[in-house]
Tab-separated table of C-alpha atoms in Angstrom:
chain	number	residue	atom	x	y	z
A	22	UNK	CA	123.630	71.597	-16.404
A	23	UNK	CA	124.330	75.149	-15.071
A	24	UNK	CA	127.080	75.269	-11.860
A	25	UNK	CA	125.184	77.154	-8.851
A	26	UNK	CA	127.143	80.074	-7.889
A	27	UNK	CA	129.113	80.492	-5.055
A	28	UNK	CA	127.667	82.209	-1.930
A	29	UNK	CA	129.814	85.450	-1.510
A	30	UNK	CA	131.839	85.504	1.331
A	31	UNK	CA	132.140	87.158	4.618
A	32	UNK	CA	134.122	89.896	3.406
A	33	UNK	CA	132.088	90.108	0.387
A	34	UNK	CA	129.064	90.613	2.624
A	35	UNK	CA	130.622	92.811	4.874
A	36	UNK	CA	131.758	95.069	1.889
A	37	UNK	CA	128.081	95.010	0.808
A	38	UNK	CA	126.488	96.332	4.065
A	39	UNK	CA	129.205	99.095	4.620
A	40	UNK	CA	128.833	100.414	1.349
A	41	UNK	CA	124.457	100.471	2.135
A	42	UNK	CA	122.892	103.257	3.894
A	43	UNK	CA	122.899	101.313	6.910
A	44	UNK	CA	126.558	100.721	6.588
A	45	UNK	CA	127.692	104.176	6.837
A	46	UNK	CA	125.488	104.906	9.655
A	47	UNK	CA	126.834	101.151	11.618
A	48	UNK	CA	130.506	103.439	10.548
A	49	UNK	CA	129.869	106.888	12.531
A	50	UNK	CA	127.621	104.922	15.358
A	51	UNK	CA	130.546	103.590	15.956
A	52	UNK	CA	133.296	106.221	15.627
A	53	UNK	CA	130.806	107.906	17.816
A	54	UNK	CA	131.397	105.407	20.421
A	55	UNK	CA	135.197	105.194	20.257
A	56	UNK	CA	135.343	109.057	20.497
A	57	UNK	CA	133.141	108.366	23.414
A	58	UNK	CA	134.971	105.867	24.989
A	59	UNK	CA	138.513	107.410	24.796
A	60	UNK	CA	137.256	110.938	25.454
A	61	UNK	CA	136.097	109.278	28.468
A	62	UNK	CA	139.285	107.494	29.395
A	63	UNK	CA	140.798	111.069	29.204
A	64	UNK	CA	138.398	112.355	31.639
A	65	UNK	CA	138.621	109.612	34.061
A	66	UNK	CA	142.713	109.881	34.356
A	67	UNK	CA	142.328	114.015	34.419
A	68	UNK	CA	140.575	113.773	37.119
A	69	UNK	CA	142.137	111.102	39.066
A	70	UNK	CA	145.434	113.491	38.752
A	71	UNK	CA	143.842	116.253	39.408
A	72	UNK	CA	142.375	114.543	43.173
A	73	UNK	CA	145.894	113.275	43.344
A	74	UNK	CA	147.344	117.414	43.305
A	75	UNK	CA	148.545	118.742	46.453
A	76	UNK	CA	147.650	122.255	45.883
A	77	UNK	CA	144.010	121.184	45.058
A	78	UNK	CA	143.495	119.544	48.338
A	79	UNK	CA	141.636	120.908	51.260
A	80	UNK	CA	142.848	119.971	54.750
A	81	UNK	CA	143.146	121.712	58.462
A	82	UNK	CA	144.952	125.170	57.128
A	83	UNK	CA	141.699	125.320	54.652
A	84	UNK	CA	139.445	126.330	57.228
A	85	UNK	CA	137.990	129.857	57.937
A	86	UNK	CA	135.462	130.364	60.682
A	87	UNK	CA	133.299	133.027	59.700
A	88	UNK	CA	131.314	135.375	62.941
A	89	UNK	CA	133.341	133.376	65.393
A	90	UNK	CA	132.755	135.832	68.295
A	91	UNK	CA	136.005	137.433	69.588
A	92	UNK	CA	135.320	137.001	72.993
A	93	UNK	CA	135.586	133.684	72.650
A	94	UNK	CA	139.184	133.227	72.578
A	95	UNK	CA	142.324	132.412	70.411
A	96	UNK	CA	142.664	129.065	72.409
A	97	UNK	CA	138.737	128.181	70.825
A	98	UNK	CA	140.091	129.272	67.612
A	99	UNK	CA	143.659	127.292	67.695
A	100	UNK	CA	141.704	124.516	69.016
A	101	UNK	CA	139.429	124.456	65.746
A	102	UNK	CA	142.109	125.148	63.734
A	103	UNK	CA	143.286	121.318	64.695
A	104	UNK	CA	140.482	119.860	62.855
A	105	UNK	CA	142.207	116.757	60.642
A	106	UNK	CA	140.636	116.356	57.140
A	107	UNK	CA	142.160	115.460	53.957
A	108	UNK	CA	139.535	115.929	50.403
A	109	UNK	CA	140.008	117.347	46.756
A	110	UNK	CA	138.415	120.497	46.169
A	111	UNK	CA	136.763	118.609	43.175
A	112	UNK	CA	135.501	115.734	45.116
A	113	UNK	CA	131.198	116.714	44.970
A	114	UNK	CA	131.162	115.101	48.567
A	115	UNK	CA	133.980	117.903	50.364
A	116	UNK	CA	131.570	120.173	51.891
A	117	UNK	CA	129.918	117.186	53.624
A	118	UNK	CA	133.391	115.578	54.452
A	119	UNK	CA	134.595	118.694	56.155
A	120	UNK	CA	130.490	119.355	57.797
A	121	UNK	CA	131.121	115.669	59.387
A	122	UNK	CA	134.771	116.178	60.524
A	123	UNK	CA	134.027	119.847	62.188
A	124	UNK	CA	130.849	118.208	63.783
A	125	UNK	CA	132.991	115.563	65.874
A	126	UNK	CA	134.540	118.372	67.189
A	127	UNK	CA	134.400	118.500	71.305
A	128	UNK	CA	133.816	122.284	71.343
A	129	UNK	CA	131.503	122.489	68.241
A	130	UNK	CA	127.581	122.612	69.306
A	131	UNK	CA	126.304	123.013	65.943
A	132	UNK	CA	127.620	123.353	61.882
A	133	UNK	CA	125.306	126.251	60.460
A	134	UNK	CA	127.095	125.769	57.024
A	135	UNK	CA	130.291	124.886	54.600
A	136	UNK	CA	131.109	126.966	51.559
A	137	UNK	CA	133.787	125.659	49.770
A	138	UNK	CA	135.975	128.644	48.194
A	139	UNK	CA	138.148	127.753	45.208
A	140	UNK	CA	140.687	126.532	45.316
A	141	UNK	CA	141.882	126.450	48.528
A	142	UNK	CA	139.771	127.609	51.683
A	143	UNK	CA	136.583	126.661	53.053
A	144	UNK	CA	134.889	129.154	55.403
A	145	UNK	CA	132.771	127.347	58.233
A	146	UNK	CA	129.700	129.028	60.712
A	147	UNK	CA	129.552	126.883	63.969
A	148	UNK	CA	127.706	127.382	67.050
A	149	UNK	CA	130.519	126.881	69.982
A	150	UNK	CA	129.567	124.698	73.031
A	151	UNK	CA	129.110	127.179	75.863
A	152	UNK	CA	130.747	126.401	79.501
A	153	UNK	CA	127.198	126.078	82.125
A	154	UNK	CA	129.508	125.485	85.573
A	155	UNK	CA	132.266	123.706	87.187
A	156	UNK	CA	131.018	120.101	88.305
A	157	UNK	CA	133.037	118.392	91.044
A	158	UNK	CA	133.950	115.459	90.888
A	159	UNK	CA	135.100	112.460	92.806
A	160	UNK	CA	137.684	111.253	89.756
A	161	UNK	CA	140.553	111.254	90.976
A	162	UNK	CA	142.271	111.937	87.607
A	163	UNK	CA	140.485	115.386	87.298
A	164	UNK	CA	142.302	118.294	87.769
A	165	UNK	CA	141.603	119.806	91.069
A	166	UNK	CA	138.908	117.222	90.946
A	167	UNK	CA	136.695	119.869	88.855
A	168	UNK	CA	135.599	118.972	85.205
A	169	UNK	CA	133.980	121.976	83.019
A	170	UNK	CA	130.342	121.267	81.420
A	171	UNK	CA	128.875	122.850	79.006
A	172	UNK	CA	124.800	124.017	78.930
A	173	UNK	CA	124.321	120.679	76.753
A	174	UNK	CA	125.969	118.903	79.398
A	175	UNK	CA	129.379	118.091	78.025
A	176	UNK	CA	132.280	117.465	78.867
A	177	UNK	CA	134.189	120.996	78.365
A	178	UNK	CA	138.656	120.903	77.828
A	179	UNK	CA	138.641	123.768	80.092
A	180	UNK	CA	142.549	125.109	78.872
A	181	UNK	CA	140.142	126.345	75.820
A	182	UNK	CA	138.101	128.620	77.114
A	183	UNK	CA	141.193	130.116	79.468
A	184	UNK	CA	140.434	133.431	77.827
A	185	UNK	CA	136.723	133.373	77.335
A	186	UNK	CA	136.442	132.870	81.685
A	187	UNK	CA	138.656	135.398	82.225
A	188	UNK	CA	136.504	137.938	80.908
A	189	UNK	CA	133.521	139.989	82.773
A	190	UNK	CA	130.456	137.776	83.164
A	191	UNK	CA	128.707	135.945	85.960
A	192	UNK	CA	130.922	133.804	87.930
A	193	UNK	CA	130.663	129.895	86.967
A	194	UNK	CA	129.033	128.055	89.902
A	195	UNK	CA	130.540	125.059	91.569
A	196	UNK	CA	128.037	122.054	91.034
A	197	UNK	CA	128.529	119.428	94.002
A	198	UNK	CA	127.209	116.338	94.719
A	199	UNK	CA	126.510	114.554	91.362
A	200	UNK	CA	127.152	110.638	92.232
A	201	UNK	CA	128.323	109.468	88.683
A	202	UNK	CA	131.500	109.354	86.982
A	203	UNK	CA	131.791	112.103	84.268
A	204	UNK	CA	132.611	111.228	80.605
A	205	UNK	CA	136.263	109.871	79.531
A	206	UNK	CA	136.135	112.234	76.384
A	207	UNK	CA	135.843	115.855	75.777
A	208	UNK	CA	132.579	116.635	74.117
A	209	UNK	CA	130.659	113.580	75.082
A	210	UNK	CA	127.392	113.827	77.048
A	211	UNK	CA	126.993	113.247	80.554
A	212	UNK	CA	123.996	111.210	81.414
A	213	UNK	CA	122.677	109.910	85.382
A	214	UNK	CA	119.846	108.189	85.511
A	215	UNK	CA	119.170	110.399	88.830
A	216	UNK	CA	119.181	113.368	86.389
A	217	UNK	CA	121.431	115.267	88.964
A	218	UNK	CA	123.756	116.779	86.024
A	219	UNK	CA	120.459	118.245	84.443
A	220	UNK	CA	119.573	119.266	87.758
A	221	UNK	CA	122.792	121.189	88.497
A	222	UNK	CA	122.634	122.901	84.913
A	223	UNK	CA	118.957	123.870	85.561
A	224	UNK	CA	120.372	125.208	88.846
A	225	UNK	CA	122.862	127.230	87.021
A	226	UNK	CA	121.197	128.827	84.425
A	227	UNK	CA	119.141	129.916	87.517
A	228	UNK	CA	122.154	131.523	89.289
A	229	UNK	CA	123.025	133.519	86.138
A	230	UNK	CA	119.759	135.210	86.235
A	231	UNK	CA	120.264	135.761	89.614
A	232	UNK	CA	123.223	137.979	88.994
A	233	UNK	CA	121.555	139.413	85.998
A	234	UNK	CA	118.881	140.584	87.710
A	235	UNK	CA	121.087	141.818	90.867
A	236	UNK	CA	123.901	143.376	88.562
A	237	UNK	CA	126.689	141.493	89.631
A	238	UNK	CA	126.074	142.512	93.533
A	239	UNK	CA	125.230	139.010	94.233
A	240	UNK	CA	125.940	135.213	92.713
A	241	UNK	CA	125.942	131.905	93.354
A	242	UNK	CA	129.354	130.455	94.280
A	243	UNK	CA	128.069	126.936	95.037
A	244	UNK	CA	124.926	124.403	94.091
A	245	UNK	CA	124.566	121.347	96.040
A	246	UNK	CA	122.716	118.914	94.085
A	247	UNK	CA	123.276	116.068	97.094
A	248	UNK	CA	120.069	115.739	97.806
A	249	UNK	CA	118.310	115.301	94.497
A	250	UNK	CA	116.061	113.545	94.237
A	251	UNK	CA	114.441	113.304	97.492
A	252	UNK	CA	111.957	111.047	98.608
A	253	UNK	CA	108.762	112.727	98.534
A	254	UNK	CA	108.959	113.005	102.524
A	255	UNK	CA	112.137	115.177	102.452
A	256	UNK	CA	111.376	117.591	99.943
A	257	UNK	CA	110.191	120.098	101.981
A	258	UNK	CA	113.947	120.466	103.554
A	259	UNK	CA	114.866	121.442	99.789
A	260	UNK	CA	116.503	119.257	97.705
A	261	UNK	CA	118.995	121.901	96.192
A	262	UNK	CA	121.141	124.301	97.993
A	263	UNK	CA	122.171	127.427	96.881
A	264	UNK	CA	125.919	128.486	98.219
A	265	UNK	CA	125.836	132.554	97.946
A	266	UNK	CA	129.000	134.558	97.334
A	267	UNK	CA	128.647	135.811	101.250
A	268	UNK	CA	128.053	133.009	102.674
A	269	UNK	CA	124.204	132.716	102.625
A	270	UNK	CA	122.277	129.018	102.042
A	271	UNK	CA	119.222	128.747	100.116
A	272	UNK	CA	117.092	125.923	99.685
């Protein structure tokens, strides 16, 4: 009687299907995929160095404000120029990191845009927060008790805008009587339930037309917002007063 044969091995096998059509295709499939995989490897530490390189990295000397108007100041300018970031110029997310970190700025009203220059500036378009009026206040840790607010109704660090009040415009007008406690940070909003902060800005925006339309010759040195918001019985007495420069009250 005939002995069966023995079944080949594994490495027979194996032999077998490498040397088919199928074989040598399995073969570069998976060269393919080494090549793949290390090429990737590569990549992956390349670019983790090249995050990790100081002169690749964008931080507070990056920045370039672009039609910043002159009148505004070199303290608006320092002050923006203190803006504490730290990103890669490769990183795909910098222009947003540096849009968020110039946004939380006290002084900064708006972000119009970001351009990232290579490889090492970034040139930024912001609308500055404008100063609306001095508010007084009854904080006793305010300078001369006044606080600076902005036509937003923030809270303004006035030793910024130094320059920018000392040039010719209308005269900012004292704002008096506003019951609540101003914010404890620059740049956050001020908010009364008795609305008398929007009332005083409302009031002030008023007295700069004023001396618009009188060309300088007269202006409001004082609002007195007291009063608002009257009872309905005790609004015909006026429920804000206008201080003028010579001495004249209007209601």
């Amino acid at each position: 009687m005939a002995r069966r044969k023995p079944p080949p091995t594994l490495r027979a096998r194996s032999a077998e299907l490498l040397a088919s059509p199928l074989g040598r295709w399995l073969v570069r499939g998976l060269l393919f995929a080494v090549v793949l995989l290390v090429g990737g490897l590569v990549v992956r530490q390349a670019r983790a160095r090249a995050f990790r390189l100081q002169s690749y990295r964008l931080g507070p000397a990056a920045l370039h404000y672009v039609g910043l108007h002159p009148e505004l100041g070199p303290e608006i300018e320092a002050s923006l120029a203190r803006i504490a970031f730290d990103v890669s110029v490769f990183d795909a997310s910098a222009e947003d990191v540096v849009r968020e970190a110039v946004a939380r700025h006290p002084l900064v009203a708006a972000v119009q845009s970001v351009e990232i220059r290579y490889p090492d500036r970034v040139d930024v378009r912001v609308v500055v927060r404008q100063p609306a009026a001095w508010f007084r206040t009854r904080d006793a840790s305010a300078r001369s008790g006044l606080v600076l607010v902005s036509t937003d109704a923030r809270l303004l660090e006035h030793e910024s805008y130094r320059y920018y009040l000392r040039r010719p415009r209308s005269p900012l007008p004292e704002v008096a009587g506003v019951r609540a406690a101003p914010p404890s940070f620059y740049g956050q909003a001020w908010q009364d339930l008795p609305e008398q902060v929007a009332e005083g800005l409302a009031a002030a925006r008023v007295a700069e037309w004023l001396y618009r339309d009188f060309n300088g010759t007269l202006y409001v040195r004082r609002i007195d917002v007291s009063r608002f918001p009257a009872p309905p019985d005790r609004r015909r007495q006026g429920e804000v007063r206008f201080h003028l420069h010579d001495g004249t009250v209007v209601e």
